[in-house]
Amino acid sequence: MYRITVVEMVIFGSLASLDFVWGLADLLMALMAIINLIAIALLLGKIAFAALADYQKQKKSGKNPVFHVNNIKGLKNVECWGDPSDNVDVKKEA
């Protein structure tokens, strides 16, 4: 089904006027961006605001804000940041 749609769109794009094709492409890209922004806001908004609150709390207490996975409720399967009590040395690559 996808391949058929792609072939149809290629044929349509070669027959239609350039202005119409660019206008349609712009419209579809805007629609895709709006859908993605809504999905990100709904799925990640709660976690993003929790991370922002943790950052502001650390900043107000005079600390250099550092992200730790245990400070944010609702995070699952996070591989990059561990528990602040873990004494893991992170080597910086040059």
Tab-separated table of C-alpha atoms in Angstrom, residues 37-89:
chain	number	residue	atom	x	y	z
A	37	LEU	CA	4.357	18.858	18.764
A	38	ILE	CA	1.014	17.794	20.198
A	39	ALA	CA	2.244	14.236	20.726
A	40	ILE	CA	5.439	15.423	22.411
A	41	ALA	CA	3.518	17.808	24.667
A	42	LEU	CA	1.035	15.129	25.705
A	43	LEU	CA	3.536	12.307	26.182
A	44	LEU	CA	6.556	14.171	27.543
A	45	GLY	CA	5.095	17.331	29.041
A	46	LYS	CA	4.717	15.949	32.559
A	47	ILE	CA	8.285	14.649	32.642
A	48	ALA	CA	9.685	17.839	31.097
A	49	PHE	CA	7.983	20.018	33.723
A	50	ALA	CA	9.207	17.685	36.488
A	51	ALA	CA	12.771	18.007	35.159
A	52	LEU	CA	12.404	21.794	35.000
A	53	ALA	CA	11.109	21.911	38.587
A	54	ASP	CA	14.048	19.776	39.751
A	55	TYR	CA	16.466	22.074	37.916
A	56	GLN	CA	14.936	25.199	39.469
A	57	LYS	CA	14.962	23.596	42.939
A	58	GLN	CA	18.658	22.779	42.638
A	59	LYS	CA	19.414	26.248	41.294
A	60	LYS	CA	17.552	27.957	44.183
A	61	SER	CA	19.468	25.907	46.731
A	62	GLY	CA	22.731	27.229	45.269
A	63	LYS	CA	23.830	23.971	43.658
A	64	ASN	CA	25.145	23.449	40.178
A	65	PRO	CA	22.095	21.679	38.674
A	66	VAL	CA	22.785	18.090	37.700
A	67	PHE	CA	20.247	15.677	36.261
A	68	HIS	CA	19.756	12.447	38.185
A	69	VAL	CA	17.171	9.910	37.117
A	70	ASN	CA	15.918	9.296	40.673
A	71	ASN	CA	14.958	12.960	41.107
A	72	ILE	CA	12.303	12.759	38.364
A	73	LYS	CA	9.237	10.635	39.035
A	74	GLY	CA	7.866	8.628	36.129
A	75	LEU	CA	11.095	7.989	34.245
A	76	LYS	CA	11.571	4.411	33.131
A	77	ASN	CA	14.314	2.599	31.239
A	78	VAL	CA	16.797	5.466	31.465
A	79	GLU	CA	20.269	4.238	30.607
A	80	CYS	CA	22.416	7.368	30.598
A	81	TRP	CA	21.989	8.772	34.098
A	82	GLY	CA	22.227	6.790	37.247
A	83	ASP	CA	21.586	7.204	40.932
A	84	PRO	CA	23.503	10.158	42.451
A	85	SER	CA	24.808	7.814	45.138
A	86	ASP	CA	26.486	5.656	42.490
A	87	ASN	CA	30.159	6.463	42.376
A	88	VAL	CA	30.603	5.893	38.692
A	89	ASP	CA	33.479	7.668	37.011
